[in-house]
Amino acid sequence: MWDPGKYLRYADERARPFAELLNRVDADKPRRGVDLGCGPGHLTVRLIERWPDAQVKALDSSPEMVAAARANGIDARVQDVRDWVPPADADVVVCNAVLQWVPGHEELLPRWAEALPPGAWLAVQVPGHQRSPSHQLVREFVADPRWGLDGEAQVRDVLDPMGYAELLEKAGCTVDAWETTYLQRLHGPDAVLEWLTGTTLRPIRAALNDERWADFCAQLGARLREAYPMRPDGTTWFPFRRVFFVARTRQAA
Ligand SMILES: C[S@@+](CC[C@H](N)C(=O)[O-])C[C@H]1O[C@@H](n2cnc3c(N)ncnc32)[C@H](O)[C@@H]1O
Protein backbone atom coordinates (compact mmCIF):
# COMPACT_ATOMS: atom_id res chain seq x y z
CA MET A 1 0.00 0.00 0.00
CA TRP A 2 1.26 3.47 -0.89
CA ASP A 3 1.13 6.23 1.72
CA PRO A 4 0.67 9.58 -0.09
CA GLY A 5 1.64 11.52 3.08
CA LYS A 6 4.93 9.70 3.47
CA TYR A 7 5.68 9.95 -0.24
CA LEU A 8 5.05 13.72 -0.20
CA ARG A 9 7.52 14.26 2.63
CA TYR A 10 10.22 14.63 -0.06
CA ALA A 11 7.97 16.37 -2.57
CA ASP A 12 10.56 19.03 -3.49
CA GLU A 13 13.36 16.55 -4.10
CA ARG A 14 11.04 14.41 -6.22
CA ALA A 15 9.60 17.36 -8.17
CA ARG A 16 12.91 18.46 -9.65
CA PRO A 17 13.48 15.44 -11.94
CA PHE A 18 9.88 15.78 -13.11
CA ALA A 19 10.46 19.45 -14.03
CA GLU A 20 13.70 18.58 -15.83
CA LEU A 21 11.95 15.79 -17.72
CA LEU A 22 9.10 18.07 -18.77
CA ASN A 23 11.56 20.75 -19.94
CA ARG A 24 12.59 18.43 -22.76
CA VAL A 25 9.04 17.95 -24.05
CA ASP A 26 8.51 20.49 -26.78
CA ALA A 27 4.81 19.86 -27.42
CA ASP A 28 3.01 22.94 -28.63
CA LYS A 29 -0.73 22.34 -28.36
CA PRO A 30 -1.27 18.77 -27.20
CA ARG A 31 -4.86 17.56 -27.32
CA ARG A 32 -4.46 15.16 -24.42
CA GLY A 33 -1.84 14.68 -21.71
CA VAL A 34 -1.69 11.47 -19.69
CA ASP A 35 0.17 10.97 -16.42
CA LEU A 36 0.84 7.24 -15.98
CA GLY A 37 1.36 6.31 -12.31
CA CYS A 38 0.38 9.80 -11.17
CA GLY A 39 0.86 9.18 -7.44
CA PRO A 40 -0.80 11.92 -5.34
CA GLY A 41 -1.21 14.11 -8.42
CA HIS A 42 0.85 17.09 -7.21
CA LEU A 43 3.03 16.75 -10.33
CA THR A 44 0.10 16.11 -12.67
CA VAL A 45 -0.88 19.67 -11.76
CA ARG A 46 2.29 20.80 -13.59
CA LEU A 47 0.99 19.22 -16.81
CA ILE A 48 -2.26 21.17 -16.47
CA GLU A 49 -0.34 24.39 -15.79
CA ARG A 50 1.96 23.85 -18.76
CA TRP A 51 -0.81 22.91 -21.24
CA PRO A 52 -4.01 24.50 -19.92
CA ASP A 53 -5.93 23.73 -23.13
CA ALA A 54 -5.11 20.01 -23.11
CA GLN A 55 -7.35 17.40 -21.57
CA VAL A 56 -5.16 15.96 -18.81
CA LYS A 57 -5.94 12.49 -17.44
CA ALA A 58 -4.10 10.40 -14.92
CA LEU A 59 -4.03 6.84 -13.69
CA ASP A 60 -2.38 4.87 -10.93
CA SER A 61 -2.76 1.32 -9.65
CA SER A 62 -3.00 2.48 -6.02
CA PRO A 63 -6.49 3.48 -4.84
CA GLU A 64 -4.92 5.58 -2.05
CA MET A 65 -2.84 7.54 -4.56
CA VAL A 66 -5.81 8.01 -6.89
CA ALA A 67 -7.89 9.31 -3.97
CA ALA A 68 -5.10 11.80 -3.13
CA ALA A 69 -4.84 12.85 -6.79
CA ARG A 70 -8.58 13.41 -7.03
CA ALA A 71 -8.40 15.51 -3.87
CA ASN A 72 -5.82 17.59 -5.78
CA GLY A 73 -8.40 18.15 -8.53
CA ILE A 74 -6.94 15.61 -10.96
CA ASP A 75 -9.09 13.50 -13.28
CA ALA A 76 -7.50 10.23 -12.10
CA ARG A 77 -8.61 6.60 -12.17
CA VAL A 78 -7.34 3.32 -10.75
CA GLN A 79 -5.63 1.38 -13.53
CA ASP A 80 -2.45 -0.61 -13.99
CA VAL A 81 -0.12 0.88 -16.62
CA ARG A 82 0.18 -2.61 -18.11
CA ASP A 83 -3.50 -2.42 -19.09
CA TRP A 84 -3.33 1.09 -20.51
CA VAL A 85 -3.90 1.48 -24.23
CA PRO A 86 -2.83 4.86 -25.65
CA PRO A 87 -5.83 6.83 -26.94
CA ALA A 88 -5.53 8.19 -30.48
CA ASP A 89 -5.20 11.82 -29.23
CA ALA A 90 -2.59 11.25 -26.49
CA ASP A 91 0.02 13.75 -27.65
CA VAL A 92 1.95 13.89 -24.36
CA VAL A 93 2.46 10.90 -22.07
CA VAL A 94 4.46 11.23 -18.88
CA CYS A 95 5.53 8.36 -16.64
CA ASN A 96 7.66 9.60 -13.76
CA ALA A 97 9.28 7.27 -11.22
CA VAL A 98 6.89 4.39 -11.95
CA LEU A 99 8.38 1.86 -14.39
CA GLN A 100 10.97 0.62 -11.87
CA TRP A 101 7.94 -1.04 -10.22
CA VAL A 102 6.71 -2.65 -13.43
CA PRO A 103 8.34 -5.92 -14.45
CA GLY A 104 8.48 -6.25 -18.24
CA HIS A 105 8.17 -2.49 -18.83
CA GLU A 106 10.76 -2.86 -21.62
CA GLU A 107 8.01 -4.55 -23.64
CA LEU A 108 5.41 -1.93 -22.81
CA LEU A 109 7.43 1.03 -24.07
CA PRO A 110 7.67 0.06 -27.76
CA ARG A 111 4.03 -1.02 -27.66
CA TRP A 112 3.00 2.42 -26.40
CA ALA A 113 5.28 4.17 -28.91
CA GLU A 114 3.74 2.24 -31.79
CA ALA A 115 0.17 3.00 -30.65
CA LEU A 116 0.68 6.72 -29.95
CA PRO A 117 -0.28 9.26 -32.62
CA PRO A 118 2.39 10.68 -34.96
CA GLY A 119 4.54 13.36 -33.31
CA ALA A 120 3.50 12.36 -29.76
CA TRP A 121 5.86 12.72 -26.81
CA LEU A 122 6.60 9.95 -24.31
CA ALA A 123 8.58 11.24 -21.32
CA VAL A 124 9.88 8.80 -18.73
CA GLN A 125 12.09 8.96 -15.68
CA VAL A 126 13.22 6.02 -13.53
CA PRO A 127 15.59 5.90 -10.56
CA GLY A 128 18.81 4.26 -11.77
CA HIS A 129 20.04 3.06 -8.45
CA GLN A 130 21.52 -0.38 -9.21
CA ARG A 131 25.01 0.73 -8.23
CA SER A 132 24.10 2.80 -5.16
CA PRO A 133 25.18 1.44 -1.78
CA SER A 134 21.62 1.98 -0.48
CA HIS A 135 20.06 -0.35 -3.02
CA GLN A 136 22.90 -2.85 -2.92
CA LEU A 137 22.27 -3.09 0.83
CA VAL A 138 18.53 -3.53 0.32
CA ARG A 139 19.24 -6.32 -2.18
CA GLU A 140 21.62 -7.98 0.27
CA PHE A 141 18.94 -7.90 3.00
CA VAL A 142 16.19 -9.14 0.67
CA ALA A 143 18.38 -12.07 -0.41
CA ASP A 144 19.09 -13.03 3.22
CA PRO A 145 16.87 -16.08 3.98
CA ARG A 146 16.56 -14.85 7.58
CA TRP A 147 13.90 -12.36 6.45
CA GLY A 148 11.92 -14.87 4.37
CA LEU A 149 11.19 -12.28 1.68
CA ASP A 150 9.89 -13.46 -1.66
CA GLY A 151 10.08 -12.07 -5.21
CA GLU A 152 7.62 -9.26 -4.56
CA ALA A 153 10.16 -7.50 -2.35
CA GLN A 154 12.90 -7.53 -5.02
CA VAL A 155 14.60 -4.29 -6.05
CA ARG A 156 14.18 -4.31 -9.82
CA ASP A 157 16.74 -3.24 -12.38
CA VAL A 158 16.17 -0.56 -14.96
CA LEU A 159 18.10 -0.03 -18.21
CA ASP A 160 20.77 2.59 -18.86
CA PRO A 161 19.85 5.64 -20.98
CA MET A 162 21.32 3.91 -24.05
CA GLY A 163 19.22 0.81 -23.46
CA TYR A 164 16.01 2.85 -23.48
CA ALA A 165 17.20 4.95 -26.44
CA GLU A 166 17.86 1.83 -28.52
CA LEU A 167 14.54 0.30 -27.54
CA LEU A 168 12.54 3.34 -28.61
CA GLU A 169 14.57 4.13 -31.71
CA LYS A 170 13.76 0.63 -32.91
CA ALA A 171 10.09 1.54 -32.39
CA GLY A 172 10.54 4.46 -34.79
CA CYS A 173 11.01 7.30 -32.27
CA THR A 174 13.53 10.10 -32.02
CA VAL A 175 15.01 9.79 -28.55
CA ASP A 176 16.66 12.15 -26.10
CA ALA A 177 18.07 10.14 -23.16
CA TRP A 178 20.32 11.14 -20.29
CA GLU A 179 21.09 10.56 -16.64
CA THR A 180 21.66 12.86 -13.67
CA THR A 181 22.92 12.20 -10.17
CA TYR A 182 21.27 14.49 -7.63
CA LEU A 183 23.09 15.00 -4.38
CA GLN A 184 20.11 15.04 -2.01
CA ARG A 185 20.66 16.73 1.32
CA LEU A 186 18.52 14.78 3.78
CA HIS A 187 17.75 15.86 7.32
CA GLY A 188 17.53 14.04 10.64
CA PRO A 189 18.62 10.67 12.00
CA ASP A 190 18.23 7.65 9.71
CA ALA A 191 17.48 10.01 6.84
CA VAL A 192 18.34 7.52 4.09
CA LEU A 193 16.26 4.79 5.73
CA GLU A 194 13.39 7.27 6.00
CA TRP A 195 13.73 8.20 2.30
CA LEU A 196 13.72 4.53 1.25
CA THR A 197 10.75 3.70 3.48
CA GLY A 198 8.45 5.89 1.37
CA THR A 199 9.29 4.00 -1.85
CA THR A 200 11.80 1.15 -2.23
CA LEU A 201 11.09 -0.51 1.13
CA ARG A 202 7.32 -0.38 0.78
CA PRO A 203 6.88 -4.00 -0.44
CA ILE A 204 9.22 -5.18 2.32
CA ARG A 205 7.18 -3.32 4.94
CA ALA A 206 4.09 -5.06 3.60
CA ALA A 207 5.74 -8.49 3.81
CA LEU A 208 6.98 -8.28 7.42
CA ASN A 209 5.02 -8.07 10.68
CA ASP A 210 5.61 -5.08 12.97
CA GLU A 211 8.24 -6.79 15.07
CA ARG A 212 10.27 -8.10 12.13
CA TRP A 213 9.94 -4.78 10.31
CA ALA A 214 11.36 -2.97 13.38
CA ASP A 215 14.24 -5.45 13.45
CA PHE A 216 14.80 -5.09 9.69
CA CYS A 217 14.89 -1.29 9.99
CA ALA A 218 17.26 -1.38 12.96
CA GLN A 219 19.73 -3.59 11.09
CA LEU A 220 19.44 -1.91 7.70
CA GLY A 221 19.52 1.52 9.37
CA ALA A 222 22.86 0.68 11.03
CA ARG A 223 24.38 -0.34 7.67
CA LEU A 224 22.97 2.73 5.94
CA ARG A 225 24.44 5.01 8.60
CA GLU A 226 27.87 3.50 7.88
CA ALA A 227 27.43 3.93 4.13
CA TYR A 228 26.00 7.46 4.41
CA PRO A 229 27.44 9.07 7.56
CA MET A 230 25.55 11.97 9.08
CA ARG A 231 27.44 15.26 8.88
CA PRO A 232 28.11 17.44 11.94
CA ASP A 233 25.19 19.71 11.03
CA GLY A 234 22.73 16.77 11.19
CA THR A 235 22.31 16.43 7.40
CA THR A 236 23.24 13.47 5.21
CA TRP A 237 24.32 13.57 1.57
CA PHE A 238 22.49 11.00 -0.50
CA PRO A 239 23.57 10.74 -4.17
CA PHE A 240 20.62 9.61 -6.26
CA ARG A 241 20.98 8.67 -9.93
CA ARG A 242 18.04 9.04 -12.24
CA VAL A 243 17.62 7.94 -15.85
CA PHE A 244 15.52 10.04 -18.23
CA PHE A 245 14.27 9.57 -21.76
CA VAL A 246 11.95 11.56 -23.97
CA ALA A 247 10.85 9.79 -27.15
CA ARG A 248 8.96 11.42 -29.99
CA THR A 249 6.97 9.21 -32.32
CA ARG A 250 7.55 9.57 -36.05
CA GLN A 251 5.74 12.58 -37.47
CA ALA A 252 3.34 12.27 -40.35
CA ALA A 253 5.05 12.98 -43.71
C1 LIG B 1 7.28 6.80 -6.81
S1 LIG B 1 5.57 7.01 -7.13
C2 LIG B 1 5.59 8.23 -8.43
C3 LIG B 1 4.34 9.06 -8.46
C4 LIG B 1 4.36 10.25 -9.43
N1 LIG B 1 4.51 9.83 -10.80
C5 LIG B 1 5.47 11.20 -9.05
O1 LIG B 1 6.41 11.37 -9.83
O2 LIG B 1 5.41 11.79 -7.95
C6 LIG B 1 5.22 5.55 -8.00
C7 LIG B 1 3.74 5.42 -8.36
O3 LIG B 1 3.63 4.38 -9.33
C8 LIG B 1 2.42 3.70 -9.06
N2 LIG B 1 2.52 2.39 -9.71
C9 LIG B 1 3.39 1.39 -9.44
N3 LIG B 1 3.17 0.36 -10.25
C10 LIG B 1 2.16 0.72 -11.07
C11 LIG B 1 1.47 0.07 -12.13
N4 LIG B 1 1.81 -1.17 -12.54
N5 LIG B 1 0.46 0.73 -12.75
C12 LIG B 1 0.11 1.97 -12.36
N6 LIG B 1 0.72 2.65 -11.35
C13 LIG B 1 1.73 2.01 -10.72
C14 LIG B 1 2.34 3.66 -7.56
O4 LIG B 1 1.05 3.37 -7.11
C15 LIG B 1 2.85 5.04 -7.19
O5 LIG B 1 1.81 5.98 -7.08
CSV table of C-alpha atoms and ligand atoms in Angstrom, one decimal:
chain,number,residue,atom,x,y,z
A,1,MET,CA,0.0,0.0,0.0
A,2,TRP,CA,1.3,3.5,-0.9
A,3,ASP,CA,1.1,6.2,1.7
A,4,PRO,CA,0.7,9.6,-0.1
A,5,GLY,CA,1.6,11.5,3.1
A,6,LYS,CA,4.9,9.7,3.5
A,7,TYR,CA,5.7,10.0,-0.2
A,8,LEU,CA,5.1,13.7,-0.2
A,9,ARG,CA,7.5,14.3,2.6
A,10,TYR,CA,10.2,14.6,-0.1
A,11,ALA,CA,8.0,16.4,-2.6
A,12,ASP,CA,10.6,19.0,-3.5
A,13,GLU,CA,13.4,16.5,-4.1
A,14,ARG,CA,11.0,14.4,-6.2
A,15,ALA,CA,9.6,17.4,-8.2
A,16,ARG,CA,12.9,18.5,-9.6
A,17,PRO,CA,13.5,15.4,-11.9
A,18,PHE,CA,9.9,15.8,-13.1
A,19,ALA,CA,10.5,19.4,-14.0
A,20,GLU,CA,13.7,18.6,-15.8
A,21,LEU,CA,11.9,15.8,-17.7
A,22,LEU,CA,9.1,18.1,-18.8
A,23,ASN,CA,11.6,20.7,-19.9
A,24,ARG,CA,12.6,18.4,-22.8
A,25,VAL,CA,9.0,18.0,-24.1
A,26,ASP,CA,8.5,20.5,-26.8
A,27,ALA,CA,4.8,19.9,-27.4
A,28,ASP,CA,3.0,22.9,-28.6
A,29,LYS,CA,-0.7,22.3,-28.4
A,30,PRO,CA,-1.3,18.8,-27.2
A,31,ARG,CA,-4.9,17.6,-27.3
A,32,ARG,CA,-4.5,15.2,-24.4
A,33,GLY,CA,-1.8,14.7,-21.7
A,34,VAL,CA,-1.7,11.5,-19.7
A,35,ASP,CA,0.2,11.0,-16.4
A,36,LEU,CA,0.8,7.2,-16.0
A,37,GLY,CA,1.4,6.3,-12.3
A,38,CYS,CA,0.4,9.8,-11.2
A,39,GLY,CA,0.9,9.2,-7.4
A,40,PRO,CA,-0.8,11.9,-5.3
A,41,GLY,CA,-1.2,14.1,-8.4
A,42,HIS,CA,0.8,17.1,-7.2
A,43,LEU,CA,3.0,16.7,-10.3
A,44,THR,CA,0.1,16.1,-12.7
A,45,VAL,CA,-0.9,19.7,-11.8
A,46,ARG,CA,2.3,20.8,-13.6
A,47,LEU,CA,1.0,19.2,-16.8
A,48,ILE,CA,-2.3,21.2,-16.5
A,49,GLU,CA,-0.3,24.4,-15.8
A,50,ARG,CA,2.0,23.8,-18.8
A,51,TRP,CA,-0.8,22.9,-21.2
A,52,PRO,CA,-4.0,24.5,-19.9
A,53,ASP,CA,-5.9,23.7,-23.1
A,54,ALA,CA,-5.1,20.0,-23.1
A,55,GLN,CA,-7.4,17.4,-21.6
A,56,VAL,CA,-5.2,16.0,-18.8
A,57,LYS,CA,-5.9,12.5,-17.4
A,58,ALA,CA,-4.1,10.4,-14.9
A,59,LEU,CA,-4.0,6.8,-13.7
A,60,ASP,CA,-2.4,4.9,-10.9
A,61,SER,CA,-2.8,1.3,-9.6
A,62,SER,CA,-3.0,2.5,-6.0
A,63,PRO,CA,-6.5,3.5,-4.8
A,64,GLU,CA,-4.9,5.6,-2.0
A,65,MET,CA,-2.8,7.5,-4.6
A,66,VAL,CA,-5.8,8.0,-6.9
A,67,ALA,CA,-7.9,9.3,-4.0
A,68,ALA,CA,-5.1,11.8,-3.1
A,69,ALA,CA,-4.8,12.8,-6.8
A,70,ARG,CA,-8.6,13.4,-7.0
A,71,ALA,CA,-8.4,15.5,-3.9
A,72,ASN,CA,-5.8,17.6,-5.8
A,73,GLY,CA,-8.4,18.2,-8.5
A,74,ILE,CA,-6.9,15.6,-11.0
A,75,ASP,CA,-9.1,13.5,-13.3
A,76,ALA,CA,-7.5,10.2,-12.1
A,77,ARG,CA,-8.6,6.6,-12.2
A,78,VAL,CA,-7.3,3.3,-10.8
A,79,GLN,CA,-5.6,1.4,-13.5
A,80,ASP,CA,-2.4,-0.6,-14.0
A,81,VAL,CA,-0.1,0.9,-16.6
A,82,ARG,CA,0.2,-2.6,-18.1
A,83,ASP,CA,-3.5,-2.4,-19.1
A,84,TRP,CA,-3.3,1.1,-20.5
A,85,VAL,CA,-3.9,1.5,-24.2
A,86,PRO,CA,-2.8,4.9,-25.7
A,87,PRO,CA,-5.8,6.8,-26.9
A,88,ALA,CA,-5.5,8.2,-30.5
A,89,ASP,CA,-5.2,11.8,-29.2
A,90,ALA,CA,-2.6,11.2,-26.5
A,91,ASP,CA,0.0,13.8,-27.7
A,92,VAL,CA,2.0,13.9,-24.4
A,93,VAL,CA,2.5,10.9,-22.1
A,94,VAL,CA,4.5,11.2,-18.9
A,95,CYS,CA,5.5,8.4,-16.6
A,96,ASN,CA,7.7,9.6,-13.8
A,97,ALA,CA,9.3,7.3,-11.2
A,98,VAL,CA,6.9,4.4,-12.0
A,99,LEU,CA,8.4,1.9,-14.4
A,100,GLN,CA,11.0,0.6,-11.9
A,101,TRP,CA,7.9,-1.0,-10.2
A,102,VAL,CA,6.7,-2.6,-13.4
A,103,PRO,CA,8.3,-5.9,-14.4
A,104,GLY,CA,8.5,-6.3,-18.2
A,105,HIS,CA,8.2,-2.5,-18.8
A,106,GLU,CA,10.8,-2.9,-21.6
A,107,GLU,CA,8.0,-4.6,-23.6
A,108,LEU,CA,5.4,-1.9,-22.8
A,109,LEU,CA,7.4,1.0,-24.1
A,110,PRO,CA,7.7,0.1,-27.8
A,111,ARG,CA,4.0,-1.0,-27.7
A,112,TRP,CA,3.0,2.4,-26.4
A,113,ALA,CA,5.3,4.2,-28.9
A,114,GLU,CA,3.7,2.2,-31.8
A,115,ALA,CA,0.2,3.0,-30.6
A,116,LEU,CA,0.7,6.7,-29.9
A,117,PRO,CA,-0.3,9.3,-32.6
A,118,PRO,CA,2.4,10.7,-35.0
A,119,GLY,CA,4.5,13.4,-33.3
A,120,ALA,CA,3.5,12.4,-29.8
A,121,TRP,CA,5.9,12.7,-26.8
A,122,LEU,CA,6.6,10.0,-24.3
A,123,ALA,CA,8.6,11.2,-21.3
A,124,VAL,CA,9.9,8.8,-18.7
A,125,GLN,CA,12.1,9.0,-15.7
A,126,VAL,CA,13.2,6.0,-13.5
A,127,PRO,CA,15.6,5.9,-10.6
A,128,GLY,CA,18.8,4.3,-11.8
A,129,HIS,CA,20.0,3.1,-8.4
A,130,GLN,CA,21.5,-0.4,-9.2
A,131,ARG,CA,25.0,0.7,-8.2
A,132,SER,CA,24.1,2.8,-5.2
A,133,PRO,CA,25.2,1.4,-1.8
A,134,SER,CA,21.6,2.0,-0.5
A,135,HIS,CA,20.1,-0.3,-3.0
A,136,GLN,CA,22.9,-2.8,-2.9
A,137,LEU,CA,22.3,-3.1,0.8
A,138,VAL,CA,18.5,-3.5,0.3
A,139,ARG,CA,19.2,-6.3,-2.2
A,140,GLU,CA,21.6,-8.0,0.3
A,141,PHE,CA,18.9,-7.9,3.0
A,142,VAL,CA,16.2,-9.1,0.7
A,143,ALA,CA,18.4,-12.1,-0.4
A,144,ASP,CA,19.1,-13.0,3.2
A,145,PRO,CA,16.9,-16.1,4.0
A,146,ARG,CA,16.6,-14.9,7.6
A,147,TRP,CA,13.9,-12.4,6.5
A,148,GLY,CA,11.9,-14.9,4.4
A,149,LEU,CA,11.2,-12.3,1.7
A,150,ASP,CA,9.9,-13.5,-1.7
A,151,GLY,CA,10.1,-12.1,-5.2
A,152,GLU,CA,7.6,-9.3,-4.6
A,153,ALA,CA,10.2,-7.5,-2.4
A,154,GLN,CA,12.9,-7.5,-5.0
A,155,VAL,CA,14.6,-4.3,-6.1
A,156,ARG,CA,14.2,-4.3,-9.8
A,157,ASP,CA,16.7,-3.2,-12.4
A,158,VAL,CA,16.2,-0.6,-15.0
A,159,LEU,CA,18.1,0.0,-18.2
A,160,ASP,CA,20.8,2.6,-18.9
A,161,PRO,CA,19.9,5.6,-21.0
A,162,MET,CA,21.3,3.9,-24.0
A,163,GLY,CA,19.2,0.8,-23.5
A,164,TYR,CA,16.0,2.9,-23.5
A,165,ALA,CA,17.2,5.0,-26.4
A,166,GLU,CA,17.9,1.8,-28.5
A,167,LEU,CA,14.5,0.3,-27.5
A,168,LEU,CA,12.5,3.3,-28.6
A,169,GLU,CA,14.6,4.1,-31.7
A,170,LYS,CA,13.8,0.6,-32.9
A,171,ALA,CA,10.1,1.5,-32.4
A,172,GLY,CA,10.5,4.5,-34.8
A,173,CYS,CA,11.0,7.3,-32.3
A,174,THR,CA,13.5,10.1,-32.0
A,175,VAL,CA,15.0,9.8,-28.5
A,176,ASP,CA,16.7,12.2,-26.1
A,177,ALA,CA,18.1,10.1,-23.2
A,178,TRP,CA,20.3,11.1,-20.3
A,179,GLU,CA,21.1,10.6,-16.6
A,180,THR,CA,21.7,12.9,-13.7
A,181,THR,CA,22.9,12.2,-10.2
A,182,TYR,CA,21.3,14.5,-7.6
A,183,LEU,CA,23.1,15.0,-4.4
A,184,GLN,CA,20.1,15.0,-2.0
A,185,ARG,CA,20.7,16.7,1.3
A,186,LEU,CA,18.5,14.8,3.8
A,187,HIS,CA,17.7,15.9,7.3
A,188,GLY,CA,17.5,14.0,10.6
A,189,PRO,CA,18.6,10.7,12.0
A,190,ASP,CA,18.2,7.7,9.7
A,191,ALA,CA,17.5,10.0,6.8
A,192,VAL,CA,18.3,7.5,4.1
A,193,LEU,CA,16.3,4.8,5.7
A,194,GLU,CA,13.4,7.3,6.0
A,195,TRP,CA,13.7,8.2,2.3
A,196,LEU,CA,13.7,4.5,1.3
A,197,THR,CA,10.7,3.7,3.5
A,198,GLY,CA,8.5,5.9,1.4
A,199,THR,CA,9.3,4.0,-1.8
A,200,THR,CA,11.8,1.1,-2.2
A,201,LEU,CA,11.1,-0.5,1.1
A,202,ARG,CA,7.3,-0.4,0.8
A,203,PRO,CA,6.9,-4.0,-0.4
A,204,ILE,CA,9.2,-5.2,2.3
A,205,ARG,CA,7.2,-3.3,4.9
A,206,ALA,CA,4.1,-5.1,3.6
A,207,ALA,CA,5.7,-8.5,3.8
A,208,LEU,CA,7.0,-8.3,7.4
A,209,ASN,CA,5.0,-8.1,10.7
A,210,ASP,CA,5.6,-5.1,13.0
A,211,GLU,CA,8.2,-6.8,15.1
A,212,ARG,CA,10.3,-8.1,12.1
A,213,TRP,CA,9.9,-4.8,10.3
A,214,ALA,CA,11.4,-3.0,13.4
A,215,ASP,CA,14.2,-5.4,13.4
A,216,PHE,CA,14.8,-5.1,9.7
A,217,CYS,CA,14.9,-1.3,10.0
A,218,ALA,CA,17.3,-1.4,13.0
A,219,GLN,CA,19.7,-3.6,11.1
A,220,LEU,CA,19.4,-1.9,7.7
A,221,GLY,CA,19.5,1.5,9.4
A,222,ALA,CA,22.9,0.7,11.0
A,223,ARG,CA,24.4,-0.3,7.7
A,224,LEU,CA,23.0,2.7,5.9
A,225,ARG,CA,24.4,5.0,8.6
A,226,GLU,CA,27.9,3.5,7.9
A,227,ALA,CA,27.4,3.9,4.1
A,228,TYR,CA,26.0,7.5,4.4
A,229,PRO,CA,27.4,9.1,7.6
A,230,MET,CA,25.6,12.0,9.1
A,231,ARG,CA,27.4,15.3,8.9
A,232,PRO,CA,28.1,17.4,11.9
A,233,ASP,CA,25.2,19.7,11.0
A,234,GLY,CA,22.7,16.8,11.2
A,235,THR,CA,22.3,16.4,7.4
A,236,THR,CA,23.2,13.5,5.2
A,237,TRP,CA,24.3,13.6,1.6
A,238,PHE,CA,22.5,11.0,-0.5
A,239,PRO,CA,23.6,10.7,-4.2
A,240,PHE,CA,20.6,9.6,-6.3
A,241,ARG,CA,21.0,8.7,-9.9
A,242,ARG,CA,18.0,9.0,-12.2
A,243,VAL,CA,17.6,7.9,-15.9
A,244,PHE,CA,15.5,10.0,-18.2
A,245,PHE,CA,14.3,9.6,-21.8
A,246,VAL,CA,12.0,11.6,-24.0
A,247,ALA,CA,10.8,9.8,-27.1
A,248,ARG,CA,9.0,11.4,-30.0
A,249,THR,CA,7.0,9.2,-32.3
A,250,ARG,CA,7.6,9.6,-36.1
A,251,GLN,CA,5.7,12.6,-37.5
A,252,ALA,CA,3.3,12.3,-40.3
A,253,ALA,CA,5.0,13.0,-43.7
B,1,LIG,C1,7.3,6.8,-6.8
B,1,LIG,S1,5.6,7.0,-7.1
B,1,LIG,C2,5.6,8.2,-8.4
B,1,LIG,C3,4.3,9.1,-8.5
B,1,LIG,C4,4.4,10.2,-9.4
B,1,LIG,N1,4.5,9.8,-10.8
B,1,LIG,C5,5.5,11.2,-9.0
B,1,LIG,O1,6.4,11.4,-9.8
B,1,LIG,O2,5.4,11.8,-8.0
B,1,LIG,C6,5.2,5.5,-8.0
B,1,LIG,C7,3.7,5.4,-8.4
B,1,LIG,O3,3.6,4.4,-9.3
B,1,LIG,C8,2.4,3.7,-9.1
B,1,LIG,N2,2.5,2.4,-9.7
B,1,LIG,C9,3.4,1.4,-9.4
B,1,LIG,N3,3.2,0.4,-10.3
B,1,LIG,C10,2.2,0.7,-11.1
B,1,LIG,C11,1.5,0.1,-12.1
B,1,LIG,N4,1.8,-1.2,-12.5
B,1,LIG,N5,0.5,0.7,-12.7
B,1,LIG,C12,0.1,2.0,-12.4
B,1,LIG,N6,0.7,2.6,-11.4
B,1,LIG,C13,1.7,2.0,-10.7
B,1,LIG,C14,2.3,3.7,-7.6
B,1,LIG,O4,1.0,3.4,-7.1
B,1,LIG,C15,2.8,5.0,-7.2
B,1,LIG,O5,1.8,6.0,-7.1
